[in-house]
Tab-separated table of C-alpha atoms and ligand atoms in Angstrom:
chain	number	residue	atom	x	y	z
A	1	MET	CA	-117.823	-6.922	51.145
A	2	THR	CA	-115.424	-4.318	52.524
A	3	LEU	CA	-117.332	-2.776	55.414
A	4	THR	CA	-117.477	-4.708	58.696
A	5	TRP	CA	-120.056	-4.264	61.450
A	6	LYS	CA	-117.335	-2.422	63.364
A	7	ASP	CA	-117.119	0.147	60.557
A	8	ARG	CA	-120.884	0.557	60.619
A	9	ALA	CA	-121.101	1.152	64.388
A	10	ALA	CA	-122.766	4.420	65.421
A	11	ASP	CA	-120.375	7.202	66.482
A	12	ARG	CA	-121.942	7.262	69.935
A	13	MET	CA	-120.538	3.779	70.681
A	14	ALA	CA	-117.095	5.397	70.856
A	15	TYR	CA	-118.166	7.073	74.088
A	16	LEU	CA	-118.186	3.757	75.907
A	17	GLN	CA	-115.150	2.762	77.962
A	18	ASP	CA	-112.743	0.196	76.562
A	19	GLY	CA	-113.957	-2.315	79.131
A	20	ILE	CA	-110.663	-3.581	80.612
A	21	ILE	CA	-112.246	-3.710	84.026
A	22	THR	CA	-115.336	-5.459	82.628
A	23	GLU	CA	-113.041	-8.063	81.115
A	24	ILE	CA	-111.183	-8.616	84.385
A	25	LEU	CA	-114.414	-8.781	86.338
A	26	LYS	CA	-115.794	-11.501	84.076
A	27	LEU	CA	-113.232	-13.720	85.768
A	28	THR	CA	-115.008	-13.177	89.069
A	29	GLN	CA	-117.856	-15.373	87.813
A	30	ARG	CA	-115.575	-18.382	88.309
A	31	PRO	CA	-116.831	-20.445	91.264
A	32	ASP	CA	-113.356	-20.646	92.861
A	33	ILE	CA	-113.160	-16.829	93.208
A	34	ILE	CA	-114.510	-14.995	96.243
A	35	SER	CA	-115.921	-11.832	94.752
A	36	PHE	CA	-116.588	-8.603	96.609
A	37	ALA	CA	-116.903	-6.930	93.211
A	38	GLY	CA	-120.582	-6.946	92.176
A	39	GLY	CA	-123.213	-4.812	93.905
A	40	LEU	CA	-125.361	-7.896	94.335
A	41	PRO	CA	-127.921	-8.631	97.066
A	42	ALA	CA	-127.705	-11.890	99.054
A	43	PRO	CA	-129.550	-14.466	96.900
A	44	GLU	CA	-130.416	-16.677	99.883
A	45	PHE	CA	-132.691	-13.877	101.138
A	46	PHE	CA	-134.690	-13.386	97.947
A	47	PRO	CA	-138.378	-13.787	98.965
A	48	LYS	CA	-138.875	-16.848	96.743
A	49	ALA	CA	-141.947	-18.309	98.453
A	50	ARG	CA	-143.688	-14.933	98.462
A	51	VAL	CA	-142.886	-14.384	94.758
A	52	ALA	CA	-144.236	-17.869	93.892
A	53	GLU	CA	-147.411	-17.244	95.877
A	54	ALA	CA	-147.845	-13.750	94.373
A	55	THR	CA	-147.434	-15.125	90.839
A	56	GLN	CA	-150.164	-17.675	91.489
A	57	ARG	CA	-152.442	-15.003	92.917
A	58	VAL	CA	-151.910	-12.791	89.861
A	59	MET	CA	-152.683	-15.653	87.492
A	60	ALA	CA	-155.756	-16.772	89.456
A	61	SER	CA	-157.238	-13.279	89.686
A	62	PRO	CA	-159.946	-11.900	87.359
A	63	SER	CA	-157.354	-9.408	86.049
A	64	ALA	CA	-154.875	-12.123	85.011
A	65	SER	CA	-155.294	-11.189	81.355
A	66	GLN	CA	-154.453	-7.583	82.182
A	67	ALA	CA	-151.140	-8.754	83.637
A	68	LEU	CA	-150.344	-10.473	80.338
A	69	GLN	CA	-151.567	-7.636	78.113
A	70	TYR	CA	-149.799	-4.464	76.910
A	71	GLY	CA	-150.087	-1.739	79.536
A	72	LEU	CA	-149.622	1.971	80.183
A	73	THR	CA	-146.137	3.401	79.556
A	74	GLU	CA	-146.307	5.133	82.960
A	75	GLY	CA	-146.808	1.781	84.680
A	76	TYR	CA	-149.307	-0.502	86.450
A	77	ILE	CA	-151.635	1.744	88.417
A	78	PRO	CA	-151.793	-0.192	91.746
A	79	LEU	CA	-147.983	-0.249	91.880
A	80	ARG	CA	-147.781	3.461	91.072
A	81	GLU	CA	-150.354	4.163	93.777
A	82	MET	CA	-148.284	2.219	96.289
A	83	VAL	CA	-145.151	4.159	95.335
A	84	MET	CA	-147.057	7.444	95.386
A	85	ALA	CA	-148.247	6.799	98.949
A	86	GLU	CA	-144.685	5.959	100.010
A	87	MET	CA	-143.240	9.081	98.399
A	88	THR	CA	-145.947	11.267	99.946
A	89	ALA	CA	-145.258	9.783	103.393
A	90	ALA	CA	-141.536	10.494	102.871
A	91	GLY	CA	-142.125	14.226	102.339
A	92	TYR	CA	-142.932	14.519	98.632
A	93	PRO	CA	-146.691	15.114	98.383
A	94	CYS	CA	-147.463	13.871	94.878
A	95	SER	CA	-150.062	12.384	92.553
A	96	LEU	CA	-149.991	9.578	89.974
A	97	ASP	CA	-148.785	12.088	87.375
A	98	ASN	CA	-145.520	12.335	89.286
A	99	ILE	CA	-144.668	8.611	89.178
A	100	LEU	CA	-143.241	6.538	86.315
A	101	ILE	CA	-142.339	2.853	86.617
A	102	VAL	CA	-139.105	2.002	84.796
A	103	SER	CA	-137.203	-1.207	84.047
A	104	GLY	CA	-134.568	-0.642	86.734
A	105	SER	CA	-133.084	2.684	87.837
A	106	GLN	CA	-130.486	2.077	85.156
A	107	GLN	CA	-133.228	2.576	82.574
A	108	GLY	CA	-134.427	5.629	84.507
A	109	LEU	CA	-130.941	7.130	84.196
A	110	ASP	CA	-130.738	6.286	80.516
A	111	LEU	CA	-134.162	7.837	79.852
A	112	ALA	CA	-133.347	10.951	81.876
A	113	GLY	CA	-130.228	11.293	79.716
A	114	LYS	CA	-132.209	10.717	76.533
A	115	ALA	CA	-134.784	13.323	77.525
A	116	TYR	CA	-132.482	15.979	78.979
A	117	ILE	CA	-128.845	15.712	77.881
A	118	ASN	CA	-127.494	17.318	74.729
A	119	ARG	CA	-123.975	16.748	73.456
A	120	GLY	CA	-121.596	18.941	75.447
A	121	ASP	CA	-123.954	19.492	78.393
A	122	ARG	CA	-122.029	19.788	81.641
A	123	ILE	CA	-123.088	17.445	84.424
A	124	LEU	CA	-121.720	17.984	87.934
A	125	VAL	CA	-120.921	14.760	89.780
A	126	GLU	CA	-119.500	13.505	93.046
A	127	GLU	CA	-115.974	12.117	92.707
A	128	PRO	CA	-116.109	9.087	92.625
A	129	THR	CA	-119.597	8.386	91.260
A	130	TYR	CA	-121.844	5.581	89.965
A	131	LEU	CA	-120.267	4.067	86.874
A	132	GLY	CA	-123.589	3.018	85.292
A	133	MET	CA	-124.604	6.684	85.120
A	134	LEU	CA	-121.233	7.667	83.594
A	135	ASP	CA	-121.644	5.055	80.849
A	136	ALA	CA	-125.310	5.861	80.201
A	137	TRP	CA	-124.881	9.629	79.992
A	138	ARG	CA	-121.601	9.526	78.033
A	139	MET	CA	-123.675	8.037	75.211
A	140	TYR	CA	-125.644	11.301	75.083
A	141	GLY	CA	-122.431	13.332	74.972
A	142	ALA	CA	-122.448	14.488	78.611
A	143	GLU	CA	-119.309	16.235	79.845
A	144	PHE	CA	-118.717	15.462	83.482
A	145	VAL	CA	-117.291	17.958	85.925
A	146	SER	CA	-116.363	16.417	89.259
A	147	VAL	CA	-117.026	18.431	92.388
A	148	ALA	CA	-114.843	17.932	95.458
A	149	THR	CA	-116.382	15.307	97.717
A	150	ASP	CA	-115.408	14.184	101.216
A	151	ASP	CA	-116.689	11.613	103.717
A	152	SER	CA	-119.944	13.639	103.949
A	153	GLY	CA	-120.626	13.720	100.216
A	154	MET	CA	-120.454	16.667	97.809
A	155	ILE	CA	-118.979	19.790	99.450
A	156	PRO	CA	-121.410	22.741	99.005
A	157	GLU	CA	-118.610	25.367	98.923
A	158	ALA	CA	-116.874	23.431	96.152
A	159	LEU	CA	-120.199	23.072	94.356
A	160	GLU	CA	-120.738	26.830	94.485
A	161	GLN	CA	-117.241	27.503	93.127
A	162	THR	CA	-117.929	25.114	90.252
A	163	LEU	CA	-121.362	26.600	89.571
A	164	LYS	CA	-119.772	30.038	89.312
A	165	SER	CA	-117.302	28.923	86.677
A	166	VAL	CA	-119.184	26.216	84.763
A	167	GLN	CA	-122.572	26.507	83.124
A	168	ALA	CA	-124.032	23.181	84.185
A	169	LYS	CA	-127.328	21.533	83.283
A	170	LEU	CA	-127.630	18.887	85.989
A	171	ILE	CA	-126.137	17.773	89.284
A	172	TYR	CA	-126.148	13.986	89.741
A	173	LEU	CA	-126.148	12.762	93.348
A	174	VAL	CA	-126.284	9.440	95.161
A	175	PRO	CA	-126.603	11.162	98.542
A	176	THR	CA	-127.483	8.152	100.694
A	177	PHE	CA	-125.017	5.260	101.148
A	178	GLN	CA	-123.379	6.195	97.896
A	179	ASN	CA	-122.194	3.741	95.293
A	180	PRO	CA	-119.190	3.336	95.405
A	181	THR	CA	-118.139	4.961	98.722
A	182	GLY	CA	-121.011	4.159	101.104
A	183	VAL	CA	-120.928	7.822	102.202
A	184	THR	CA	-124.080	9.795	103.145
A	185	THR	CA	-124.633	13.524	102.654
A	186	PRO	CA	-125.985	15.088	105.890
A	187	GLU	CA	-129.224	17.060	105.925
A	188	GLU	CA	-127.589	20.529	106.139
A	189	ARG	CA	-125.534	19.789	103.043
A	190	ARG	CA	-128.615	18.512	101.222
A	191	ALA	CA	-130.390	21.774	102.019
A	192	GLU	CA	-127.426	23.814	100.793
A	193	ILE	CA	-127.073	21.817	97.566
A	194	VAL	CA	-130.820	22.194	96.877
A	195	ARG	CA	-130.609	25.946	97.457
A	196	LEU	CA	-127.553	26.367	95.225
A	197	ALA	CA	-129.114	24.295	92.437
A	198	ARG	CA	-132.114	26.624	92.348
A	199	GLN	CA	-129.964	29.740	92.645
A	200	TYR	CA	-127.829	28.716	89.666
A	201	ASP	CA	-130.728	27.207	87.656
A	202	VAL	CA	-129.387	23.687	87.574
A	203	GLY	CA	-131.583	20.574	87.910
A	204	ILE	CA	-130.780	17.718	90.297
A	205	VAL	CA	-131.008	13.984	89.605
A	206	GLU	CA	-131.127	12.071	92.901
A	207	ASP	CA	-130.396	8.357	92.559
A	208	ASP	CA	-131.484	6.550	95.721
A	209	PRO	CA	-131.457	2.755	95.480
A	210	TYR	CA	-129.901	2.250	98.942
A	211	GLY	CA	-131.766	4.718	101.180
A	212	GLN	CA	-133.958	2.045	102.792
A	213	LEU	CA	-130.989	-0.141	103.700
A	214	ARG	CA	-129.931	1.715	106.835
A	215	TYR	CA	-128.157	-0.196	109.638
A	216	GLU	CA	-127.762	2.610	112.164
A	217	GLY	CA	-128.824	6.216	112.780
A	218	GLU	CA	-131.875	8.198	111.739
A	219	THR	CA	-133.472	8.246	108.301
A	220	LEU	CA	-132.682	11.482	106.442
A	221	PRO	CA	-135.092	13.303	104.152
A	222	THR	CA	-134.314	12.722	100.482
A	223	VAL	CA	-132.955	15.612	98.440
A	224	LEU	CA	-136.328	15.499	96.656
A	225	ALA	CA	-138.154	16.018	99.977
A	226	VAL	CA	-135.750	18.790	101.030
A	227	ASP	CA	-136.438	20.598	97.755
A	228	ALA	CA	-140.213	20.174	98.295
A	229	ARG	CA	-139.918	21.498	101.866
A	230	GLN	CA	-137.825	24.505	100.856
A	231	ASN	CA	-140.338	25.365	98.127
A	232	PRO	CA	-143.760	24.600	99.627
A	233	ASP	CA	-145.616	26.475	96.899
A	234	SER	CA	-144.371	24.146	94.173
A	235	PRO	CA	-143.534	20.774	95.727
A	236	VAL	CA	-144.401	18.762	92.637
A	237	GLY	CA	-143.088	21.430	90.294
A	238	GLY	CA	-139.759	20.773	91.982
A	239	ASN	CA	-136.183	20.873	90.799
A	240	VAL	CA	-135.341	17.199	91.411
A	241	ILE	CA	-135.727	14.038	89.330
A	242	TYR	CA	-135.710	11.174	91.851
A	243	LEU	CA	-135.013	7.484	91.196
A	244	ASN	CA	-135.535	4.528	93.523
A	245	SER	CA	-135.534	0.796	92.846
A	246	PHE	CA	-136.939	-2.545	93.977
A	247	SER	CA	-133.608	-4.170	93.026
A	248	LYS	CA	-132.022	-3.975	96.456
A	249	THR	CA	-135.181	-4.268	98.591
A	250	LEU	CA	-136.868	-7.163	96.702
A	251	CYS	CA	-134.747	-8.556	93.866
A	252	PRO	CA	-132.944	-7.110	90.841
A	253	GLY	CA	-134.195	-9.810	88.455
A	254	LEU	CA	-137.626	-8.159	88.403
A	255	ARG	CA	-135.996	-5.058	86.812
A	256	LEU	CA	-138.356	-2.658	88.527
A	257	ALA	CA	-137.744	0.867	89.708
A	258	TRP	CA	-139.501	4.207	89.695
A	259	MET	CA	-138.978	7.835	88.874
A	260	ALA	CA	-140.678	10.589	90.917
A	261	ALA	CA	-140.567	14.037	89.322
A	262	PRO	CA	-142.653	16.995	88.149
A	263	ALA	CA	-145.509	15.889	85.858
A	264	GLU	CA	-143.951	17.502	82.807
A	265	VAL	CA	-140.737	15.527	83.376
A	266	ILE	CA	-142.721	12.293	83.720
A	267	GLU	CA	-144.564	13.088	80.498
A	268	ARG	CA	-141.360	13.776	78.566
A	269	VAL	CA	-139.500	10.771	79.961
A	270	SER	CA	-142.545	8.538	79.291
A	271	LYS	CA	-142.352	9.486	75.612
A	272	ALA	CA	-138.668	8.559	75.612
A	273	LYS	CA	-139.531	5.279	77.352
A	274	SER	CA	-142.315	4.457	74.943
A	275	ASN	CA	-139.763	4.604	72.107
A	276	SER	CA	-137.483	2.214	73.963
A	277	ASP	CA	-139.765	-0.518	75.301
A	278	LEU	CA	-143.414	0.705	75.257
A	279	HIS	CA	-143.637	-0.058	78.982
A	280	THR	CA	-142.068	-2.099	81.769
A	281	SER	CA	-143.315	-5.718	81.988
A	282	THR	CA	-146.951	-5.608	83.121
A	283	PHE	CA	-146.605	-9.121	84.512
A	284	GLY	CA	-143.526	-8.200	86.565
A	285	GLN	CA	-145.254	-5.104	87.931
A	286	ALA	CA	-148.407	-7.036	88.901
A	287	VAL	CA	-146.316	-9.697	90.662
A	288	ALA	CA	-144.165	-7.091	92.417
A	289	TYR	CA	-147.286	-5.321	93.639
A	290	GLU	CA	-148.681	-8.579	95.053
A	291	VAL	CA	-145.318	-9.327	96.686
A	292	ALA	CA	-144.859	-5.889	98.213
A	293	ARG	CA	-148.422	-5.189	99.418
A	294	ASP	CA	-149.815	-5.489	102.950
A	295	GLY	CA	-146.564	-4.399	104.541
A	296	PHE	CA	-144.484	-7.333	103.240
A	297	ILE	CA	-141.787	-5.134	101.730
A	298	GLU	CA	-141.273	-3.227	105.012
A	299	GLN	CA	-140.908	-6.544	106.894
A	300	HIS	CA	-138.517	-7.846	104.278
A	301	ILE	CA	-136.396	-4.681	104.480
A	302	GLN	CA	-136.108	-5.245	108.249
A	303	VAL	CA	-134.664	-8.717	107.558
A	304	LEU	CA	-132.182	-7.311	105.036
A	305	ARG	CA	-131.130	-4.561	107.432
A	306	LYS	CA	-130.247	-7.138	110.055
A	307	VAL	CA	-128.399	-9.486	107.687
A	308	TYR	CA	-126.483	-6.789	105.793
A	309	GLY	CA	-125.735	-4.847	108.970
A	310	GLU	CA	-124.114	-7.982	110.426
A	311	ARG	CA	-122.134	-8.591	107.248
A	312	ARG	CA	-120.928	-4.988	107.225
A	313	ASP	CA	-119.837	-5.262	110.872
A	314	LEU	CA	-118.027	-8.528	110.193
A	315	MET	CA	-116.178	-7.135	107.179
A	316	LEU	CA	-115.154	-3.902	108.938
A	317	HIS	CA	-114.023	-5.798	112.012
A	318	LEU	CA	-111.903	-8.253	109.980
A	319	MET	CA	-110.390	-5.404	107.961
A	320	GLU	CA	-109.451	-3.630	111.177
A	321	ASP	CA	-107.724	-6.801	112.424
A	322	THR	CA	-105.886	-7.806	109.269
A	323	PHE	CA	-105.368	-4.986	106.751
A	324	PRO	CA	-102.051	-3.097	106.704
A	325	SER	CA	-102.236	0.172	108.626
A	326	GLU	CA	-101.658	2.245	105.456
A	327	VAL	CA	-105.058	1.144	104.088
A	328	THR	CA	-108.071	3.184	105.279
A	329	TRP	CA	-111.779	2.929	104.526
A	330	THR	CA	-115.217	4.489	104.939
A	331	GLU	CA	-117.618	3.180	107.606
A	332	PRO	CA	-121.016	3.255	105.882
A	333	ALA	CA	-124.190	3.455	107.977
A	334	GLY	CA	-126.083	1.548	105.264
A	335	GLY	CA	-126.061	0.388	101.664
A	336	LEU	CA	-123.828	-2.292	100.205
A	337	PHE	CA	-120.299	-0.892	99.899
A	338	VAL	CA	-117.085	-0.013	101.699
A	339	TRP	CA	-114.551	2.218	99.949
A	340	LEU	CA	-110.849	1.547	100.435
A	341	ARG	CA	-108.044	4.058	100.159
A	342	LEU	CA	-104.669	2.487	99.459
A	343	PRO	CA	-101.312	4.206	99.839
A	344	GLU	CA	-100.047	6.422	97.043
A	345	GLY	CA	-98.266	4.432	94.364
A	346	VAL	CA	-100.555	1.393	94.603
A	347	ASN	CA	-102.444	0.790	91.365
A	348	SER	CA	-105.622	-1.069	92.231
A	349	VAL	CA	-106.143	-2.335	88.653
A	350	ASP	CA	-102.725	-4.056	88.679
A	351	VAL	CA	-103.297	-5.324	92.207
A	352	LEU	CA	-106.656	-6.788	91.128
A	353	LYS	CA	-104.932	-8.962	88.525
A	354	THR	CA	-102.703	-10.429	91.257
A	355	ALA	CA	-105.668	-10.742	93.616
A	356	ILE	CA	-107.629	-12.788	91.088
A	357	GLN	CA	-104.777	-14.882	89.688
A	358	GLU	CA	-102.844	-15.639	92.844
A	359	HIS	CA	-105.358	-15.302	95.673
A	360	LYS	CA	-108.728	-15.863	93.983
A	361	VAL	CA	-110.398	-12.821	95.457
A	362	ALA	CA	-111.877	-9.766	93.669
A	363	TYR	CA	-113.023	-6.162	94.154
A	364	VAL	CA	-113.709	-3.256	91.781
A	365	PRO	CA	-110.789	-0.855	91.238
A	366	GLY	CA	-111.680	2.764	91.975
A	367	THR	CA	-110.793	4.003	88.479
A	368	ALA	CA	-114.100	2.508	87.267
A	369	PHE	CA	-116.002	5.163	89.222
A	370	SER	CA	-113.955	8.186	88.263
A	371	SER	CA	-115.198	10.768	85.782
A	372	ASN	CA	-111.751	12.346	85.519
A	373	GLY	CA	-109.307	9.451	85.276
A	374	GLY	CA	-108.521	9.411	89.013
A	375	GLY	CA	-109.041	6.781	91.689
A	376	ALA	CA	-105.987	4.553	91.001
A	377	ALA	CA	-105.286	3.978	94.699
A	378	THR	CA	-108.885	3.199	95.675
A	379	ALA	CA	-111.213	0.187	95.542
A	380	ARG	CA	-114.818	-0.787	96.252
A	381	LEU	CA	-115.807	-3.809	98.315
A	382	ASN	CA	-119.355	-5.181	98.511
A	383	PHE	CA	-120.426	-6.752	101.812
A	384	SER	CA	-124.006	-7.902	101.058
A	385	ASN	CA	-123.506	-10.753	98.625
A	386	ALA	CA	-120.972	-13.126	100.204
A	387	PRO	CA	-122.066	-15.175	103.240
A	388	PRO	CA	-120.064	-14.731	106.493
A	389	ASP	CA	-117.645	-17.661	105.928
A	390	LYS	CA	-116.740	-16.288	102.489
A	391	ILE	CA	-116.311	-12.785	103.930
A	392	GLU	CA	-113.868	-14.210	106.486
A	393	GLU	CA	-111.842	-16.107	103.916
A	394	GLY	CA	-111.989	-13.314	101.304
A	395	ILE	CA	-110.800	-10.615	103.698
A	396	ARG	CA	-107.978	-12.903	104.878
A	397	ARG	CA	-106.864	-13.241	101.245
A	398	LEU	CA	-107.239	-9.515	100.549
A	399	ALA	CA	-105.123	-8.703	103.608
A	400	MET	CA	-102.277	-10.695	102.015
A	401	VAL	CA	-102.823	-8.996	98.654
A	402	PHE	CA	-102.707	-5.500	100.175
A	403	GLU	CA	-99.775	-6.366	102.445
A	404	GLN	CA	-97.774	-7.293	99.357
A	405	ALA	CA	-98.984	-4.256	97.340
A	406	CYS	CA	-98.182	-1.786	100.145
A	407	ALA	CA	-94.708	-3.285	100.648
A	408	GLN	CA	-93.998	-3.013	96.920
A	409	ALA	CA	-95.184	0.599	96.782
A	410	ALA	CA	-93.010	1.456	99.814
A	411	ASN	CA	-89.955	-0.184	98.159
A	412	ILE	CA	-90.443	1.785	94.944
A	413	LYS	CA	-90.729	5.007	96.947
A	414	ALA	CA	-87.575	4.258	99.027
B	501	PLP	C1	-126.456	4.305	92.272
B	501	PLP	C2	-127.119	3.269	91.420
B	501	PLP	N1	-128.018	3.660	90.511
B	501	PLP	C3	-128.656	2.770	89.734
B	501	PLP	C4	-128.394	1.413	89.839
B	501	PLP	C5	-129.130	0.467	88.933
B	501	PLP	O1	-130.098	-0.222	89.667
B	501	PLP	P1	-131.312	-0.995	89.019
B	501	PLP	O2	-131.095	-2.443	89.339
B	501	PLP	O3	-132.538	-0.439	89.648
B	501	PLP	O4	-131.265	-0.747	87.538
B	501	PLP	C6	-127.461	0.952	90.767
B	501	PLP	C7	-127.163	-0.470	90.868
B	501	PLP	O5	-126.262	-0.938	91.477
B	501	PLP	C8	-126.808	1.922	91.582
B	501	PLP	O6	-125.897	1.570	92.490
């Protein structure tokens, strides 16, 4: 036997990153490490009793067998109806044909790529952007073009310049409490981006898993709703594929999310989904529906807003008190992440090794979120997962790590 499984691997596997960061981050699973790396919810606030009760209700109901049977690719109808009502109330008047349940937004991204991206297609992205999308769409041969982004998201003037010079197929946006920066794109910019996308015939994918986790300020209309408002004659024939998820508002273990889009997109993506997994777990969808119904999910989101808002405040306050003055950061009004900017010359991948080995604390280096090899002097911190005492201790340790890294960078410069 001369050929190994490595030799037999499909060419598309070469598009995946070499995984150095993944390897380093595996270390963060060790119990002695305080990790601000993962984008994980707080496990102590998972609605365990409600899930247990909902599971029993599903199994005791006359439709228990339906929950254990194969189902529709598009998803469990009561859950789709619930989502449809929510989307309509949020400014996207739609019908069941516009809603597809997927196994996490990550699957929604993968399926959107499968259905719409050809090798060499140009995709315009914020810089930095969500790494799960970069990995998923690289597999389909996407070529990413980063558009200048500031603390209010993608800059419309920069987008227009790029649209003039690059023939793009899609714009990918996480416009609300972005992963990784926590930044939100204001309404005027949303309107401008929507207008430009139509003018230059480019579709938009809006990824919105954090929009409901707002700790201050007013709710903004989604890019999907802005597009529907700007084009009242064709709201559901719109130019946006929208993704939202139950991962951050209920629990990620259910692997449940949804896509809202024009019916023909839902039809095409459903075919792609059927090839992958036939449908999302019927049982999981029936349980999630029972958990979420009768206003429970709204109440639960209120609890999360309070808890995560307090954790964000604590982390920002401690950073202000202890981090070296050369380090700056975003102040997110919601979501799960703070984005750090370190002084020039600091390499956050190297610093992470020291942070883990010597101080037992972790974050994600910014390079993981860059589509163009940038981001060396940046890092992402999560504030939702660690309880307050761990946030205090972890930030104390990180302050020492960054103190040392900034001093070293200054010495090299001198
Ligand atoms: C922007 C973004 N999109 C998609 C996902 C994937 O979420 P899900 O658990 O719904 O697959 C995440 C998860 O962190 C995310 O931050």
